[in-house]
PDB file of C-alpha atoms and ligand atoms in Angstrom:
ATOM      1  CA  UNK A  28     137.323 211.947  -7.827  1.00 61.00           C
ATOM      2  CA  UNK A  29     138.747 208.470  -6.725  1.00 75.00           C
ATOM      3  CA  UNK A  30     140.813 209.016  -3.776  1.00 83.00           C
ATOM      4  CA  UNK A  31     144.403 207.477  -3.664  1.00 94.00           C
ATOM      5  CA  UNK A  32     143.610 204.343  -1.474  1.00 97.00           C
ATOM      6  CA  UNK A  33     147.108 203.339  -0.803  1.00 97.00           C
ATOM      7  CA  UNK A  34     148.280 207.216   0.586  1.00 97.00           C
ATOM      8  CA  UNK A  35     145.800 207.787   2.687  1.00 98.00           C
ATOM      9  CA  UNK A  36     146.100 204.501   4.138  1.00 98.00           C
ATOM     10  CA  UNK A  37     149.855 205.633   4.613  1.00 98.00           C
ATOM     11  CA  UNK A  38     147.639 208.827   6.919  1.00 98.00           C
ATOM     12  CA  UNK A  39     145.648 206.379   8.616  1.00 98.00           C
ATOM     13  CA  UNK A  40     148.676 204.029  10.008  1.00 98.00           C
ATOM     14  CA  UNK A  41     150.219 207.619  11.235  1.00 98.00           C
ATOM     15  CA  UNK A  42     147.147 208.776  12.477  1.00 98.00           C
ATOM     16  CA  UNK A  43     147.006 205.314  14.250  1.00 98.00           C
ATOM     17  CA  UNK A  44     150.132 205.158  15.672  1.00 98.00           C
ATOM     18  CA  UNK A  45     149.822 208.742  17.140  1.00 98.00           C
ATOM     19  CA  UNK A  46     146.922 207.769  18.571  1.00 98.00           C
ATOM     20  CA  UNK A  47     148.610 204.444  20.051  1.00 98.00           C
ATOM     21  CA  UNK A  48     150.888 206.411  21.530  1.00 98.00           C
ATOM     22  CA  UNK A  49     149.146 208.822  23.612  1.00 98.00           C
ATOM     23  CA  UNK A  50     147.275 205.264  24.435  1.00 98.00           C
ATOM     24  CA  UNK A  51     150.467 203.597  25.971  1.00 97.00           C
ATOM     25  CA  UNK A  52     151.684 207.092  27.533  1.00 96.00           C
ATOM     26  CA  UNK A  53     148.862 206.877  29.685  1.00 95.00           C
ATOM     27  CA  UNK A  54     148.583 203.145  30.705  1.00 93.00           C
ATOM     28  CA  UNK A  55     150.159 203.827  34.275  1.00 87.00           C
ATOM     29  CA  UNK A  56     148.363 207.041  34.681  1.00 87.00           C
ATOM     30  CA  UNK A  57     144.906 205.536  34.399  1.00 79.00           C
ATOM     31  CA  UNK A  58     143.197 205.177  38.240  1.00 78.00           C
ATOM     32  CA  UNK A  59     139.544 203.593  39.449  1.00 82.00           C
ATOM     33  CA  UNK A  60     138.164 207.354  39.697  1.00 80.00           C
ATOM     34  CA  UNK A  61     138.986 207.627  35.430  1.00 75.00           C
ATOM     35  CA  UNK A  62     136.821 204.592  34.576  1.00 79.00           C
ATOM     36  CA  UNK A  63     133.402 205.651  33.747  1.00 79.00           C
ATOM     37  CA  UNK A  64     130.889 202.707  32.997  1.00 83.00           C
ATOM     38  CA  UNK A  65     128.564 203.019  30.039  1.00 75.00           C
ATOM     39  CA  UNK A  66     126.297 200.104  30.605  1.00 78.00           C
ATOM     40  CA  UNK A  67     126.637 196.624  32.223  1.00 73.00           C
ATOM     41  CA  UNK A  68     130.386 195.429  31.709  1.00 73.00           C
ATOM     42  CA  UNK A  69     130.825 198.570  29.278  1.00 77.00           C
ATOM     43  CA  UNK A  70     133.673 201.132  30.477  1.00 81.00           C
ATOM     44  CA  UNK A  71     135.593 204.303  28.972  1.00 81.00           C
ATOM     45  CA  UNK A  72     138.251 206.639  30.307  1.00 87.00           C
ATOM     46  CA  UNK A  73     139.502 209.637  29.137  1.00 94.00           C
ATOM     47  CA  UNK A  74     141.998 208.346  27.228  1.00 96.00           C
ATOM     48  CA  UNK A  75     139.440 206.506  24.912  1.00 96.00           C
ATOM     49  CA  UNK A  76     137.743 209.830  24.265  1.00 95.00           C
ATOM     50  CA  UNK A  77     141.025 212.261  24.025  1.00 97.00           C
ATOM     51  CA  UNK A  78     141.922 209.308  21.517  1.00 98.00           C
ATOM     52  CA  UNK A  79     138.864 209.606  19.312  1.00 98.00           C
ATOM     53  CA  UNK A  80     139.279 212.702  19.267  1.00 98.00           C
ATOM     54  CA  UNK A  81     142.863 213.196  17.857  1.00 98.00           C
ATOM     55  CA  UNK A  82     141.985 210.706  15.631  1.00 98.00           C
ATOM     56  CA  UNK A  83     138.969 212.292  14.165  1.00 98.00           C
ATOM     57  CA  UNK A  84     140.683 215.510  13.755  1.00 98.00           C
ATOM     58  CA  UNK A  85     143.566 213.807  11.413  1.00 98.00           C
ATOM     59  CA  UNK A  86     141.052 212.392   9.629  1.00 98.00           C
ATOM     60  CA  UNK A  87     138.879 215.625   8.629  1.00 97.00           C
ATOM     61  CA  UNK A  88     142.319 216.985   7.078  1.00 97.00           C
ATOM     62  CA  UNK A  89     142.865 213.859   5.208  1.00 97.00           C
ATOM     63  CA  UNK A  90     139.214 213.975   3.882  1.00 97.00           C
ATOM     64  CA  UNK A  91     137.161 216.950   4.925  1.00 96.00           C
ATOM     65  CA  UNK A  92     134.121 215.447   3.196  1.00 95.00           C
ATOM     66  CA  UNK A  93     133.998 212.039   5.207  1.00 97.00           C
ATOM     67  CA  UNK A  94     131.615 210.995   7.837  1.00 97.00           C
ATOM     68  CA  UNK A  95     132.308 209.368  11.112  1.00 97.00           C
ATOM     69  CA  UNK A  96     130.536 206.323  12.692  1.00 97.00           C
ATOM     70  CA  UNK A  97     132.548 206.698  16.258  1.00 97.00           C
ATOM     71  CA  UNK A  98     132.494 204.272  19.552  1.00 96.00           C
ATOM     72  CA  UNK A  99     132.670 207.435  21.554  1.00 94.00           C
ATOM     73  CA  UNK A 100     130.522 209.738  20.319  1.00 94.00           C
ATOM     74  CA  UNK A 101     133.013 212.710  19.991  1.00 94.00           C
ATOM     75  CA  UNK A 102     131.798 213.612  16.648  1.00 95.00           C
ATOM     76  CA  UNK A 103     128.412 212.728  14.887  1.00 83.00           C
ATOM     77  CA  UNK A 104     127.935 213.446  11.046  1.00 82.00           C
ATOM     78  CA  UNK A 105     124.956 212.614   8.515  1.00 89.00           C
ATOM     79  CA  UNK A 106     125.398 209.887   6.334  1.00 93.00           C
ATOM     80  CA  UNK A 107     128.276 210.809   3.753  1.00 95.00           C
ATOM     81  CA  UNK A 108     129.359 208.814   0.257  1.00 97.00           C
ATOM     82  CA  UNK A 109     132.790 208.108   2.588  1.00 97.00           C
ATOM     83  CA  UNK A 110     132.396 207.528   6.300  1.00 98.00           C
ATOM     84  CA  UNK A 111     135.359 206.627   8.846  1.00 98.00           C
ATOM     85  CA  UNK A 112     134.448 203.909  11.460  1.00 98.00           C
ATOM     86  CA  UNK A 113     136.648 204.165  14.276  1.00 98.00           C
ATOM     87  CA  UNK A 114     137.035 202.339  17.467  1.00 98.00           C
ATOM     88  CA  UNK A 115     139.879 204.588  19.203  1.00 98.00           C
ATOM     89  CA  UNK A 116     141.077 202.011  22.123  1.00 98.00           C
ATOM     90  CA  UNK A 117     139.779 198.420  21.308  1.00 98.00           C
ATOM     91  CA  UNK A 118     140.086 196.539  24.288  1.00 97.00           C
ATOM     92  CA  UNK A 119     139.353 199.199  26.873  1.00 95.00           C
ATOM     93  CA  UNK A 120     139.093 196.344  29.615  1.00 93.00           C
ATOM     94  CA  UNK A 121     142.288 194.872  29.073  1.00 96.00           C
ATOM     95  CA  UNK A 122     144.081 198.646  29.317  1.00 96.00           C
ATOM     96  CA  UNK A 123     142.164 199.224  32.356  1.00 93.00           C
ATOM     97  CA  UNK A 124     143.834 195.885  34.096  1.00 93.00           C
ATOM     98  CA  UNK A 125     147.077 196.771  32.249  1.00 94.00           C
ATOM     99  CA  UNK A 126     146.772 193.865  30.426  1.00 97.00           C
ATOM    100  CA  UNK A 127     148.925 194.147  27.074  1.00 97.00           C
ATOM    101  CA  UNK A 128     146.198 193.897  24.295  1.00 98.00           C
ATOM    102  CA  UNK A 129     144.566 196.609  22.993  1.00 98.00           C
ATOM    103  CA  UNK A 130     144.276 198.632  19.849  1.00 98.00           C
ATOM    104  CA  UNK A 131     143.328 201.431  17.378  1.00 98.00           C
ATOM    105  CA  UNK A 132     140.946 200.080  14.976  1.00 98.00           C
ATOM    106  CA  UNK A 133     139.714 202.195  11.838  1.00 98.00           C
ATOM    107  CA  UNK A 134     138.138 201.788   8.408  1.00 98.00           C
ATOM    108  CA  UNK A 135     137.245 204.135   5.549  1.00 98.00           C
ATOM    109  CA  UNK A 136     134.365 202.640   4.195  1.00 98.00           C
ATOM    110  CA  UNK A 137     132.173 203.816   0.336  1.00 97.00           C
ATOM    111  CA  UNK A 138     129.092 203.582   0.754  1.00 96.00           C
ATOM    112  CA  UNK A 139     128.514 199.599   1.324  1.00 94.00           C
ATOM    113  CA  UNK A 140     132.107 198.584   1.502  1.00 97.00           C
ATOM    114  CA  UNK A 141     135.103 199.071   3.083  1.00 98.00           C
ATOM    115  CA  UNK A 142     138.018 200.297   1.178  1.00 98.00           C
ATOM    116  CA  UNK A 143     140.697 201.100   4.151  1.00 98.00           C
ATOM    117  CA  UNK A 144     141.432 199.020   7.054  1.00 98.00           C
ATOM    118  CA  UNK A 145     144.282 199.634  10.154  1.00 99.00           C
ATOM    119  CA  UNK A 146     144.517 198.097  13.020  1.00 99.00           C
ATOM    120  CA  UNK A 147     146.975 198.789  15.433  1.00 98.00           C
ATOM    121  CA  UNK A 148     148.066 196.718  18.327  1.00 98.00           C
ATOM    122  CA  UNK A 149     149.877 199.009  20.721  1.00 98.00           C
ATOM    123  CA  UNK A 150     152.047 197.044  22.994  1.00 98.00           C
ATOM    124  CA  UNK A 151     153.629 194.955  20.631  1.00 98.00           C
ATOM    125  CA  UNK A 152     153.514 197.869  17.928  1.00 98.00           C
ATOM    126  CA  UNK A 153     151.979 195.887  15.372  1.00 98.00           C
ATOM    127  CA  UNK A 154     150.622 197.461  12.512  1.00 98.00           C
ATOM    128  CA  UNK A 155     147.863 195.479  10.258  1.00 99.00           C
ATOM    129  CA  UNK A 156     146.688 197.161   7.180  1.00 98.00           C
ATOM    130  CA  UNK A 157     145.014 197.326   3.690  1.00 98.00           C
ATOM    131  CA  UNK A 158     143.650 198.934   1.160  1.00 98.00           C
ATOM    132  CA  UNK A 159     140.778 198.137  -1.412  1.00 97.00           C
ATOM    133  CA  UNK A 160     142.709 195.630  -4.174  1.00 91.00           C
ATOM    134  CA  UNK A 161     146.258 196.126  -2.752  1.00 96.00           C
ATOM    135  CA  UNK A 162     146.631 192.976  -0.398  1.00 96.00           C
ATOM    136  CA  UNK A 163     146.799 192.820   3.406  1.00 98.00           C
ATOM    137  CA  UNK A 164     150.140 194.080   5.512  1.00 98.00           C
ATOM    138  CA  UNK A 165     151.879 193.527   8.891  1.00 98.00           C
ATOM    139  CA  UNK A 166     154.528 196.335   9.527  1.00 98.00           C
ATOM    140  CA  UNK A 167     154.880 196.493   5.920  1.00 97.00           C
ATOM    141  CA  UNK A 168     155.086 192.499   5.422  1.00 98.00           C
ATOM    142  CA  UNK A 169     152.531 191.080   3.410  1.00 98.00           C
ATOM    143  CA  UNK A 170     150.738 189.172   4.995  1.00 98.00           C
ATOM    144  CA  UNK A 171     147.922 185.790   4.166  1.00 98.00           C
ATOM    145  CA  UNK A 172     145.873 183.936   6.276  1.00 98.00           C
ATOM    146  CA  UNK A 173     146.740 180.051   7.654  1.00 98.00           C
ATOM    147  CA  UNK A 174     146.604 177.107   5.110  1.00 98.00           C
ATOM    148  CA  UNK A 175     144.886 175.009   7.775  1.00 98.00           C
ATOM    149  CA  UNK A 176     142.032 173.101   6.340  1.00 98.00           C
ATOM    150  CA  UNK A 177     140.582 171.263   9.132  1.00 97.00           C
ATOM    151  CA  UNK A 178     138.325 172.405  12.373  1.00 97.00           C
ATOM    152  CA  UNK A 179     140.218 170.042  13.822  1.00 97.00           C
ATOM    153  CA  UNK A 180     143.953 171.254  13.356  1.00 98.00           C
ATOM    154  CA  UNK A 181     142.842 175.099  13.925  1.00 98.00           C
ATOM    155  CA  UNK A 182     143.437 177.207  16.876  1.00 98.00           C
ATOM    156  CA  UNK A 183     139.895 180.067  17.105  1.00 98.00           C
ATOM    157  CA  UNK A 184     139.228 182.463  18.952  1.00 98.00           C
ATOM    158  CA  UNK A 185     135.966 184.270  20.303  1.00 98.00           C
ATOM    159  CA  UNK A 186     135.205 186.826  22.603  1.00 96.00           C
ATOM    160  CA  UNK A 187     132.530 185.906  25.367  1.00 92.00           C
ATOM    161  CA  UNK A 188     129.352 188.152  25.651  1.00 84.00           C
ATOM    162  CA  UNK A 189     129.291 190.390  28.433  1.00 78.00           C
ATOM    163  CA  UNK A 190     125.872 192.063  28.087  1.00 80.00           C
ATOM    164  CA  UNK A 191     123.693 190.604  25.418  1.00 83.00           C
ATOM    165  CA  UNK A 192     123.104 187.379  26.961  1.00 88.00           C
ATOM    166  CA  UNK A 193     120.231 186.927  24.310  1.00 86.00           C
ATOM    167  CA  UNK A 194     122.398 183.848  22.687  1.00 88.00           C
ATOM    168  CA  UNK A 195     124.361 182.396  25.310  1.00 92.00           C
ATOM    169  CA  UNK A 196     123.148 178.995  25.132  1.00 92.00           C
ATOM    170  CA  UNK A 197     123.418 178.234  21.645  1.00 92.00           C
ATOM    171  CA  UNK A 198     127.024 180.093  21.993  1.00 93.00           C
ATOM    172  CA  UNK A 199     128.131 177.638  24.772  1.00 94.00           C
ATOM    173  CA  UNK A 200     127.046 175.043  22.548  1.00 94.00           C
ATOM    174  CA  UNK A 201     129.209 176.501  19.543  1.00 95.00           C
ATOM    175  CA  UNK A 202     131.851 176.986  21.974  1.00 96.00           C
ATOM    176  CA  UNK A 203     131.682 173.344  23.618  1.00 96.00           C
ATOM    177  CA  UNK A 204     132.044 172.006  20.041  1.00 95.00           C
ATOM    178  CA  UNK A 205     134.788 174.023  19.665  1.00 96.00           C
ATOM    179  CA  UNK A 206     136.938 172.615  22.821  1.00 96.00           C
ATOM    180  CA  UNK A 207     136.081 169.108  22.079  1.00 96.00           C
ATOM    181  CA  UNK A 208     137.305 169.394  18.552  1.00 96.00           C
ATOM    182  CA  UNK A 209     139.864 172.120  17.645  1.00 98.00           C
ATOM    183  CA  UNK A 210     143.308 173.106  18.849  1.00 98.00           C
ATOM    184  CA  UNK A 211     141.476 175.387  21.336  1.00 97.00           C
ATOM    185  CA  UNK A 212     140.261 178.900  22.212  1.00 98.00           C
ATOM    186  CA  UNK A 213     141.865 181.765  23.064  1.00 98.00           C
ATOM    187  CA  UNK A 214     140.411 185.265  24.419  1.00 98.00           C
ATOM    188  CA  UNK A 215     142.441 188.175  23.806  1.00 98.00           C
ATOM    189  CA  UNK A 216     139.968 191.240  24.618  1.00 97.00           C
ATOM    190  CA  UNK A 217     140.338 192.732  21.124  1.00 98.00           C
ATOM    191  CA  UNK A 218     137.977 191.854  18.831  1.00 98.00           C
ATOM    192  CA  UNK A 219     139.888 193.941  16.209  1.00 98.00           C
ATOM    193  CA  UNK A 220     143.094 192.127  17.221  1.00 98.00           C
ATOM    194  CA  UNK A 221     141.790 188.617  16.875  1.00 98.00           C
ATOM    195  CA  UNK A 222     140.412 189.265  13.262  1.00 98.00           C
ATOM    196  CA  UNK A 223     144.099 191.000  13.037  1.00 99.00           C
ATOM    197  CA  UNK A 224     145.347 187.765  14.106  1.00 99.00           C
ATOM    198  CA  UNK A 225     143.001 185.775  11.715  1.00 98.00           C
ATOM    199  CA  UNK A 226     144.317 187.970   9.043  1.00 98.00           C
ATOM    200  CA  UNK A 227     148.248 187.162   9.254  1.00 98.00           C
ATOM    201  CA  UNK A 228     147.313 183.434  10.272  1.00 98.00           C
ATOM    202  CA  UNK A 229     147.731 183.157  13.914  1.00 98.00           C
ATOM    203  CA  UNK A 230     144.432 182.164  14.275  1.00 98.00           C
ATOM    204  CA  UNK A 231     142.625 179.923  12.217  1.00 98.00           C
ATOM    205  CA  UNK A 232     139.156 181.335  12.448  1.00 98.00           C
ATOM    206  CA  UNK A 233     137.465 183.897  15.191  1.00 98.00           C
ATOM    207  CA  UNK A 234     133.608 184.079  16.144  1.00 97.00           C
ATOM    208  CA  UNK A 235     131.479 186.733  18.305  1.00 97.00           C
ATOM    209  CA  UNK A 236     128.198 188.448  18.386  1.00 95.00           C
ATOM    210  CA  UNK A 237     126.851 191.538  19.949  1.00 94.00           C
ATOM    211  CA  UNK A 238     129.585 193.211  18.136  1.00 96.00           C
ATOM    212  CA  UNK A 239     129.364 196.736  16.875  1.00 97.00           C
ATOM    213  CA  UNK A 240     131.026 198.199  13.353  1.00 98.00           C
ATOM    214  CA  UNK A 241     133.663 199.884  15.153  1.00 98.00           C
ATOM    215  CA  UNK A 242     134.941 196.583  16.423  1.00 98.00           C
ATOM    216  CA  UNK A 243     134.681 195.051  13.336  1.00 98.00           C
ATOM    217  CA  UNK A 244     135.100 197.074  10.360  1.00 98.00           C
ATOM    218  CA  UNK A 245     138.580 197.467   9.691  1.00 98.00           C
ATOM    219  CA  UNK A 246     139.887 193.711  11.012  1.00 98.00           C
ATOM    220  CA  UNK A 247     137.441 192.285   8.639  1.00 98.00           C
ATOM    221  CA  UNK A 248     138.461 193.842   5.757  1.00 98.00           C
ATOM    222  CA  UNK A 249     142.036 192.922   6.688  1.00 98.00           C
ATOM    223  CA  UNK A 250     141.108 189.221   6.901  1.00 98.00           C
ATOM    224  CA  UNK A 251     139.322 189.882   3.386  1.00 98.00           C
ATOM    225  CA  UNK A 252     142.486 191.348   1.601  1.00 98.00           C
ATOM    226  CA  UNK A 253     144.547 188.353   3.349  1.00 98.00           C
ATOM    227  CA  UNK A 254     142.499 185.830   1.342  1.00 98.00           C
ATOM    228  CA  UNK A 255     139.981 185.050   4.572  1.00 98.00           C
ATOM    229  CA  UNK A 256     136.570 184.808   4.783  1.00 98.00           C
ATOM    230  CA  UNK A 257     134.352 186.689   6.470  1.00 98.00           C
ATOM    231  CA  UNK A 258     130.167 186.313   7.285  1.00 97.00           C
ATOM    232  CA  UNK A 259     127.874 186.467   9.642  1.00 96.00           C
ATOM    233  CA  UNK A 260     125.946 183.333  11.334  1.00 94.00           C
ATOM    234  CA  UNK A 261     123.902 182.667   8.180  1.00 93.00           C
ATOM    235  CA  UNK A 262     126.698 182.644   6.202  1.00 95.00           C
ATOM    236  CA  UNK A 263     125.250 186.164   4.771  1.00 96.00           C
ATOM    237  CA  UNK A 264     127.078 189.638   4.359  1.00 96.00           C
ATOM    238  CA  UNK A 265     125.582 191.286   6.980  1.00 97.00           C
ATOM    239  CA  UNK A 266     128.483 190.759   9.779  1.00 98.00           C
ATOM    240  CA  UNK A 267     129.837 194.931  10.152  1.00 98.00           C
ATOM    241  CA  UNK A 268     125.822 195.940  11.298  1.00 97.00           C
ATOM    242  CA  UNK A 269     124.757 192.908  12.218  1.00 96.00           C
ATOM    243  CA  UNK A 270     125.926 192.660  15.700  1.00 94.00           C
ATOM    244  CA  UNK A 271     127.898 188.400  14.505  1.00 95.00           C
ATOM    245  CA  UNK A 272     130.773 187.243  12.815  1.00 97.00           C
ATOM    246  CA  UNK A 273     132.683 184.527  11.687  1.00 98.00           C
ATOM    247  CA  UNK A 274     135.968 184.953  10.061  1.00 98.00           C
ATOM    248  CA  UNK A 275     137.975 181.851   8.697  1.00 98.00           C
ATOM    249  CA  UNK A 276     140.984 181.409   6.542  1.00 98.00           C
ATOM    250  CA  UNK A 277     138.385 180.078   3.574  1.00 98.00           C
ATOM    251  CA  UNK A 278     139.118 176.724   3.885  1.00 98.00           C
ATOM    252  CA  UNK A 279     137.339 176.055   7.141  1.00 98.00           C
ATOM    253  CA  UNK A 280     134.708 178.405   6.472  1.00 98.00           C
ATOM    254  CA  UNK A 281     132.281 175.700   5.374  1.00 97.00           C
ATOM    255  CA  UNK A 282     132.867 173.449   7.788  1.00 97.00           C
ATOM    256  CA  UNK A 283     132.971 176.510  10.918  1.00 97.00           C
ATOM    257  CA  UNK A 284     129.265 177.596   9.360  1.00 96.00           C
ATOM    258  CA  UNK A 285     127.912 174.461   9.198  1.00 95.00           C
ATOM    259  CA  UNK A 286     128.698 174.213  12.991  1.00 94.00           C
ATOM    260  CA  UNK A 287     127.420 177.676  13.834  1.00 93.00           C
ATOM    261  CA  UNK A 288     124.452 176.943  11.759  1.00 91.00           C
ATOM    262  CA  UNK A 289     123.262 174.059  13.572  1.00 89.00           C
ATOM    263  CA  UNK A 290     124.100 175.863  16.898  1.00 90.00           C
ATOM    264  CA  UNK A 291     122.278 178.947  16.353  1.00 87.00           C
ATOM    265  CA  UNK A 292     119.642 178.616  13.645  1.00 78.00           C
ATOM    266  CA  UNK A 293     117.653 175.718  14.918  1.00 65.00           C
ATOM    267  CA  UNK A 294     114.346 176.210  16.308  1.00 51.00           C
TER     268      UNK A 294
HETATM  269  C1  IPD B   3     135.355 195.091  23.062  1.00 74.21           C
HETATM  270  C2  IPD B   3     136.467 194.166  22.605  1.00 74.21           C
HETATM  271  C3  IPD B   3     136.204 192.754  23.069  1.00 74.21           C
HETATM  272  C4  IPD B   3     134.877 192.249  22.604  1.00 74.21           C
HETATM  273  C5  IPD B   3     133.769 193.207  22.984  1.00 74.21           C
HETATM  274  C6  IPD B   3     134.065 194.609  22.483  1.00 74.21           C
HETATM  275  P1  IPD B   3     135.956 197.655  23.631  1.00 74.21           P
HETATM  276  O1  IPD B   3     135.559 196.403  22.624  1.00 74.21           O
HETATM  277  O2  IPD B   3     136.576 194.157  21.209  1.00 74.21           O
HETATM  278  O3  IPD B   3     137.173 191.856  22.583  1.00 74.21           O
HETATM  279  O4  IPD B   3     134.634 190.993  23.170  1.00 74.21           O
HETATM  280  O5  IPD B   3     132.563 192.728  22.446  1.00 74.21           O
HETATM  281  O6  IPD B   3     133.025 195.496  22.852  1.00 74.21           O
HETATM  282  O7  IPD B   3     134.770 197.895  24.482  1.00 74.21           O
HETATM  283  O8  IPD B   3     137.142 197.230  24.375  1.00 74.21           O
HETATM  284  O9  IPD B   3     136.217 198.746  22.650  1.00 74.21           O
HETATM  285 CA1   CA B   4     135.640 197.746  20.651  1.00 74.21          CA
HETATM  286 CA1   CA B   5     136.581 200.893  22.357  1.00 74.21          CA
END
């Protein structure tokens, strides 16, 4: 049976926005002894987990068949033909500063490919959206990514590595390009807001690695239905498990990848 994309995605921005806010509820009630690290620069609360877990029990009655691939573990299935991918609180270091960027990020995808995509930014209740052939939304608003054409009248944005260090030369030297010759950079903490961003046409173009499906999933396929592009380093498909991303408005994608080619594919 082919599920009704655009209804359930009608669920999903619910289930989101439920989600979001139990999120914002707790923002003042979250203290040093509730942060719980999970590797170097990696943290979590309770209200990440409580989060996933609201949001994976909507789910299951929207499509009891459907896997999960979760950031927080609450719920681990086998491979199914559908499988959510859900990053509850996106941005868990900015809500732990009470800094206002964060978000719900989740995607439905079949098999290979994504067919659902929300992303919710909380604080300024913002709700980015689409579904497989039915164009890209903002609080109902259709929405398309920038006309810019040049690197050098865009404004990116990136987020910086805080644990794989692996790269961080030939980033810096992506990066250093970047400040000489764009608009500039911003860093919002929300990798599923900036592609979010890329997807209504705030930003130009946004670039990270070391990042993990859950950040990823859904704001790419946004930036997809908006008439982006998205890829990873190589200019190849593999940018939801392949830990890098680049995601243009299509016009500068060519000229972005030759950039992050020479940066991080030379010997
Ligand atoms: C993080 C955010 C951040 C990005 C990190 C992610 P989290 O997700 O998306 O912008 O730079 O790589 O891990 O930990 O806040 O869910
Ligand atoms: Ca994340
Ligand atoms: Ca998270």
């Amino acid at each position: 049976m082919t599920p009704d994309l655009q209804n359930i995605t009608r669920e999903v921005i619910q289930i989101s926005k439920a989600a979001g806010a139990f999120i914002r509820q707790e923002l003042d009630k979250v203290k040093n002894h509730h942060i719980e690290s999970k590797g170097t620069h990696d943290y979590v609360t309770y209200v990440d987990k409580t989060a996933e877990k609201q949001i994976v029990e909507g789910l299951q009655r929207l499509l009891p068949d459907a896997g999960f691939i979760t950031e927080e573990k609450t719920i681990e299935t086998s491979q199914k033909e559908f499988m959510w991918v859900i990053d509850p609180l996106d941005g868990t270091t900015n809500f732990i500063h009470g800094l206002p960027c964060f978000s719900v990020s989740i995607a439905l995808m079949q098999k290979e490919r994504v067919v659902i995509g929300v992303v919710y930014e909380i604080n300024l209740d913002e709700c980015f959206y689409a579904w497989d052939g039915g164009g890209a939304f903002l609080n109902e608003q259709p929405i398309k990514v920038s006309e810019t054409s040049e690197l050098q009248q865009s404004l990116l944005a990136t987020g910086f590595p805080y644990h794989d260090y692996s790269r961080l030369e030939k980033y810096l030297e992506l990066f250093t390009w970047c400040l000489h010759n764009t608009h500039g950079i911003r860093r919002l903490g929300s990798a599923a807001v900036d592609l979010a961003y890329v997807a209504c046409g705030r930003f130009d173009a946004f670039f990270e690695y070391s990042l993990n499906s859950w950040d990823v999933a859904a704001g790419a396929f946004i930036v997809q239905e908006a008439g982006g592009r998205v890829t990873d380093f190589g200019g190849g498909e593999n940018y939801i498990f392949g830990g890098e991303l680049i995601a243009t408005n299509a016009k500068i994608c060519d000229e972005f990848l030759d950039k992050a080619r020479s940066a991080f594919h030379k010997e």
